[in-house]
GROMACS .gro file of N, CA and C in nm:
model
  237
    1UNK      N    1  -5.164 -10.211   4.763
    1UNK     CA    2  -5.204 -10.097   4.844
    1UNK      C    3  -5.215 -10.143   4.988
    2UNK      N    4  -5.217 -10.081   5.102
    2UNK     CA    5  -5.179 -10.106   5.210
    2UNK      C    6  -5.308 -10.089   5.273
    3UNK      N    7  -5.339 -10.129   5.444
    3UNK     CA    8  -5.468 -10.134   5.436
    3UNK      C    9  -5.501 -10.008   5.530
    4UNK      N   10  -5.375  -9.897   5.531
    4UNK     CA   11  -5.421  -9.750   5.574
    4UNK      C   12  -5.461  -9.707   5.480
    5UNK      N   13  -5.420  -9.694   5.326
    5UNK     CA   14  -5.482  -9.656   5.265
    5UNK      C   15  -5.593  -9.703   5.183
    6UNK      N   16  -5.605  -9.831   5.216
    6UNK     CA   17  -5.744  -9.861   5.160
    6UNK      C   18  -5.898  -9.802   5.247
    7UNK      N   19  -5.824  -9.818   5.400
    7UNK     CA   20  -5.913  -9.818   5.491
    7UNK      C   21  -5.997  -9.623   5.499
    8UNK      N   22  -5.872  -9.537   5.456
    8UNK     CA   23  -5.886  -9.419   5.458
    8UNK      C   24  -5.991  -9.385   5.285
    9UNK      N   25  -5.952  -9.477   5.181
    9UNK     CA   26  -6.008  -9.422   5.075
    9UNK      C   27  -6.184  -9.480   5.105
   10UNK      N   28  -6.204  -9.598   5.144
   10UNK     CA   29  -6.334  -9.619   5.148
   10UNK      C   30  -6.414  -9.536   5.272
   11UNK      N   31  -6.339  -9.523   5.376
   11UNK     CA   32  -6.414  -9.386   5.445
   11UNK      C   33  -6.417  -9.284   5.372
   12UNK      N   34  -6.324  -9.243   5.250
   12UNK     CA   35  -6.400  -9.129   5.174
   12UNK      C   36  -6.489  -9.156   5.110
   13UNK      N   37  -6.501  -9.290   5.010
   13UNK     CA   38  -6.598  -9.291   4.921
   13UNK      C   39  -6.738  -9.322   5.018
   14UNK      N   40  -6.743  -9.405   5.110
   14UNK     CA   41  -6.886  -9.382   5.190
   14UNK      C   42  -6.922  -9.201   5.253
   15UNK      N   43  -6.852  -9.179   5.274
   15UNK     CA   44  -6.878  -9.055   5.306
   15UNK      C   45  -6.890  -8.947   5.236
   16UNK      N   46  -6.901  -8.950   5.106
   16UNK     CA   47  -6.889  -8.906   4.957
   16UNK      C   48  -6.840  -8.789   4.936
   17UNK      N   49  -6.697  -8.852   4.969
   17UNK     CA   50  -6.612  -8.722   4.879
   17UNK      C   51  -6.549  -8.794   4.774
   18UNK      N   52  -6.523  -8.708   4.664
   18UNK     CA   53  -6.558  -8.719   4.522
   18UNK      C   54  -6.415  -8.736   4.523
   19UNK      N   55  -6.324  -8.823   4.405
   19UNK     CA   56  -6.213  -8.776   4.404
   19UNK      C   57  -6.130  -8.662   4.333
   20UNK      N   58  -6.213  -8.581   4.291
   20UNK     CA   59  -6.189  -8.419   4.341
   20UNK      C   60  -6.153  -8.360   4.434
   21UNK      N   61  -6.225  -8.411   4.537
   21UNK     CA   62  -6.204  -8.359   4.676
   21UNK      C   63  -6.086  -8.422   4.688
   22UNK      N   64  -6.085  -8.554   4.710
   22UNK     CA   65  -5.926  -8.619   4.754
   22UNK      C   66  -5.825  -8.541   4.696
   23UNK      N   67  -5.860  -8.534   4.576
   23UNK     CA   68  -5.711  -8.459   4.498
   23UNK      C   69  -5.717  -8.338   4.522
   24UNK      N   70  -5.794  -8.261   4.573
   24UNK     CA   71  -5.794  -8.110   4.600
   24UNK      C   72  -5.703  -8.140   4.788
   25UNK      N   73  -5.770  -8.225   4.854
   25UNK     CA   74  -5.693  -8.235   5.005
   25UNK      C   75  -5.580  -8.284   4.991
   26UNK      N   76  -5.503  -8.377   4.904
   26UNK     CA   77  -5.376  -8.420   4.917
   26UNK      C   78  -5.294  -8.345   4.832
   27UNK      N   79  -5.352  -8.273   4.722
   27UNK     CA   80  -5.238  -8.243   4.601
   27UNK      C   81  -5.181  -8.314   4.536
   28UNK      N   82  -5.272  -8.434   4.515
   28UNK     CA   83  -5.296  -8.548   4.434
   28UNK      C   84  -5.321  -8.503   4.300
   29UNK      N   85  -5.282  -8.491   4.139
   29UNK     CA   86  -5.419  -8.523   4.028
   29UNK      C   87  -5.514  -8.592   4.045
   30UNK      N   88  -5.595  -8.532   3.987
   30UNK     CA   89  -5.711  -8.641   3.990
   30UNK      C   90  -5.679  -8.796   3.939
   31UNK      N   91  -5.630  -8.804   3.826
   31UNK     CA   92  -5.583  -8.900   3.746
   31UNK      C   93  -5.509  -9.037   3.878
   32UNK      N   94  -5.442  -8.920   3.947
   32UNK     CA   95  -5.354  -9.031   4.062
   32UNK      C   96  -5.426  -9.090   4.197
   33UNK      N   97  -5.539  -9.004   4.200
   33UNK     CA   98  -5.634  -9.049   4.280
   33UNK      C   99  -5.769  -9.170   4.213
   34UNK      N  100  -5.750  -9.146   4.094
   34UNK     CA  101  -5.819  -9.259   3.997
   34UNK      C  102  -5.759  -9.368   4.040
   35UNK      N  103  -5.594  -9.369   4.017
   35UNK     CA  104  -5.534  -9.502   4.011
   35UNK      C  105  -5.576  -9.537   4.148
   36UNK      N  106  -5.527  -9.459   4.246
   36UNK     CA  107  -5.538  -9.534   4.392
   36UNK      C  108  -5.678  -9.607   4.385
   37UNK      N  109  -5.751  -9.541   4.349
   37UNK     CA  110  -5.932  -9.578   4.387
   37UNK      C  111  -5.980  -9.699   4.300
   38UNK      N  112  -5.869  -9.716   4.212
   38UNK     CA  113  -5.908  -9.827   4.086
   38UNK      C  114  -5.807  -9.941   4.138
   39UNK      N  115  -5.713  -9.954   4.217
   39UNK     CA  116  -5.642 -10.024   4.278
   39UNK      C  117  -5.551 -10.039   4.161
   40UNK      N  118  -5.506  -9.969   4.082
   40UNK     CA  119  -5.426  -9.950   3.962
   40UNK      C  120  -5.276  -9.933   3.984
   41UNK      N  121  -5.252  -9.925   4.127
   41UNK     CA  122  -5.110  -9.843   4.144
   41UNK      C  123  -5.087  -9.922   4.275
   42UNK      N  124  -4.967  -9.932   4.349
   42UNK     CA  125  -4.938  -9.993   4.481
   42UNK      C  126  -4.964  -9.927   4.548
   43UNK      N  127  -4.877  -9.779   4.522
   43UNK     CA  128  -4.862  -9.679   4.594
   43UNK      C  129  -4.960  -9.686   4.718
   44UNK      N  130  -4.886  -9.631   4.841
   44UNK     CA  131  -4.965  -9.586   4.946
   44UNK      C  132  -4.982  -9.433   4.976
   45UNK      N  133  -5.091  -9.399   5.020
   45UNK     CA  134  -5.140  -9.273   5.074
   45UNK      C  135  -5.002  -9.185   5.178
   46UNK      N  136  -4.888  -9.143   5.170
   46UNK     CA  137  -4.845  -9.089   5.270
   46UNK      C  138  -4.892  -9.040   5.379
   47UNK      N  139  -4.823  -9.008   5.502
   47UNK     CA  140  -4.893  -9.006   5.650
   47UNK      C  141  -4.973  -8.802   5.638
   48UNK      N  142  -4.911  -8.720   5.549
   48UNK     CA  143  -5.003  -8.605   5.544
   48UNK      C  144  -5.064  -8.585   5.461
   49UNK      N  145  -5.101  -8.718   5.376
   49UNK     CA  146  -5.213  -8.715   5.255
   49UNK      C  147  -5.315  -8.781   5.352
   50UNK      N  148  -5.298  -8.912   5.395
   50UNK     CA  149  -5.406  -8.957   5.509
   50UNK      C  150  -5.468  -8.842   5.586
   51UNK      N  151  -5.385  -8.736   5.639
   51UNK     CA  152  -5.438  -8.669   5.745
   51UNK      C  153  -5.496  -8.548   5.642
   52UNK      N  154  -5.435  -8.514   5.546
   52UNK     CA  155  -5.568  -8.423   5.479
   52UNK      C  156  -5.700  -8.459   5.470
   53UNK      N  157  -5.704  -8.610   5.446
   53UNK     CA  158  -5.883  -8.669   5.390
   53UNK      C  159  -5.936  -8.683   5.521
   54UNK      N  160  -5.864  -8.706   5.620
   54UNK     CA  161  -5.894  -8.721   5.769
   54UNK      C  162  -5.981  -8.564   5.765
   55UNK      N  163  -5.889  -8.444   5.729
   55UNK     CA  164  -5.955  -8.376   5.795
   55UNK      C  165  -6.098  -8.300   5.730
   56UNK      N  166  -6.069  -8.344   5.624
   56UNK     CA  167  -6.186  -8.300   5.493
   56UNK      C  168  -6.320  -8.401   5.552
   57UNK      N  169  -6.264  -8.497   5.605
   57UNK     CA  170  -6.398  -8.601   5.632
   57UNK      C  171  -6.458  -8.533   5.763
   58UNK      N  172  -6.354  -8.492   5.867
   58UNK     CA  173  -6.449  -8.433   5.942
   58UNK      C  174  -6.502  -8.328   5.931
   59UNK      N  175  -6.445  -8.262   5.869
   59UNK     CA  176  -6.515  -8.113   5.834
   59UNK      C  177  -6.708  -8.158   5.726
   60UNK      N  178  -6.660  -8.225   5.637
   60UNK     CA  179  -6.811  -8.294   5.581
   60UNK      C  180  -6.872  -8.364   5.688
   61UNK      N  181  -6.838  -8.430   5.755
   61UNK     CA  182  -6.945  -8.513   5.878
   61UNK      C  183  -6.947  -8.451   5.917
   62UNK      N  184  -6.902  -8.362   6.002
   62UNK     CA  185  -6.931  -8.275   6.147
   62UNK      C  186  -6.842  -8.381   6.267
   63UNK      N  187  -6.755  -8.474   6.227
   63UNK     CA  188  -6.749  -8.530   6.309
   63UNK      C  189  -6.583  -8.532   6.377
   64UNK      N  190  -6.590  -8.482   6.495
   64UNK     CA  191  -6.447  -8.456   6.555
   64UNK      C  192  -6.353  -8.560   6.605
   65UNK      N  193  -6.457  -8.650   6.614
   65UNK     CA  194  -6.449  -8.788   6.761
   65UNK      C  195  -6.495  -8.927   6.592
   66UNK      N  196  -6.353  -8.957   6.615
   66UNK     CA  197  -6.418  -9.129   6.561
   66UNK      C  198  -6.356  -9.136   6.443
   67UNK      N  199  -6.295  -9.017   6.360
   67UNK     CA  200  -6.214  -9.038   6.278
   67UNK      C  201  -6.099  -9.005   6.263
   68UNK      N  202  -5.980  -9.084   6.320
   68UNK     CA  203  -5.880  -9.048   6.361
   68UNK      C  204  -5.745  -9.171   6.312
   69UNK      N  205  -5.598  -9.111   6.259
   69UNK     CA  206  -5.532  -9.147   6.265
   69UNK      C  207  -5.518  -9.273   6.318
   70UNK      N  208  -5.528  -9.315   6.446
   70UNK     CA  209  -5.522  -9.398   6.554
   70UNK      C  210  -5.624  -9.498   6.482
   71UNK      N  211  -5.720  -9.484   6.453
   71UNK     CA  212  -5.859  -9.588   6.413
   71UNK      C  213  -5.779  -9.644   6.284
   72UNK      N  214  -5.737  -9.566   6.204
   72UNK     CA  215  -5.670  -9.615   6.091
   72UNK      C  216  -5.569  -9.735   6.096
   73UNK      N  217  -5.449  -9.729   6.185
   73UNK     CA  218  -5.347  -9.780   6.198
   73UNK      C  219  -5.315  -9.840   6.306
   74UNK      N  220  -5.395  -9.770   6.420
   74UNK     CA  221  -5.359  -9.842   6.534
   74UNK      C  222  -5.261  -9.781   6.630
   75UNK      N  223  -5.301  -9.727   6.748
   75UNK     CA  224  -5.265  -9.626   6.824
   75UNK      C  225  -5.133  -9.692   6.837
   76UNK      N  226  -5.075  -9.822   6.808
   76UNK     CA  227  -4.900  -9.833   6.821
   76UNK      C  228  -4.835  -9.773   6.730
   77UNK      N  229  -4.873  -9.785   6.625
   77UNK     CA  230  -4.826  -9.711   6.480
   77UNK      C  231  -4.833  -9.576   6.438
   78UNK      N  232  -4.905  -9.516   6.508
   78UNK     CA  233  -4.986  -9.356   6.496
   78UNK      C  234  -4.902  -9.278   6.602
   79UNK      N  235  -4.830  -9.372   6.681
   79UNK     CA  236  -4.843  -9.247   6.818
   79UNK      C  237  -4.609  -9.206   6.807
   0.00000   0.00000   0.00000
């Protein structure tokens, strides 16, 4: 697993969205969001599955500023 998507799944699980939620924001199964979260699978998060949990996280924080694409990967890779 790659470390955008590791970096994006543990900002969900601290921020506690369930992986329900993940699989409800990406259109993930649940089952496939198990594997990711169990490190069961290689697979990486695609760039508009990242930005769904991106935006589910800010909508649960309140937070507009600080969780962003760019923080993930690195404003060379993002932009």
């Amino acid at each position: 697993m790659g470390a955008t998507t590791e970096k994006i799944l543990t900002l969900a699980r601290d921020n506690g969205l369930l992986q329900k939620d993940i699989a409800v924001a990406t259109g993930l199964s649940e089952s496939a969001v198990s594997r990711l979260l169990n490190g069961e699978t290689k697979r990486d998060l695609s760039l508009p599955e990242v930005e769904s949990i991106l935006r589910v996280l800010r909508e649960r924080t309140g937070r507009r500023r600080g969780l962003t694409l760019n923080d993930l990967v690195g404003s060379s890779k993002a932009a």
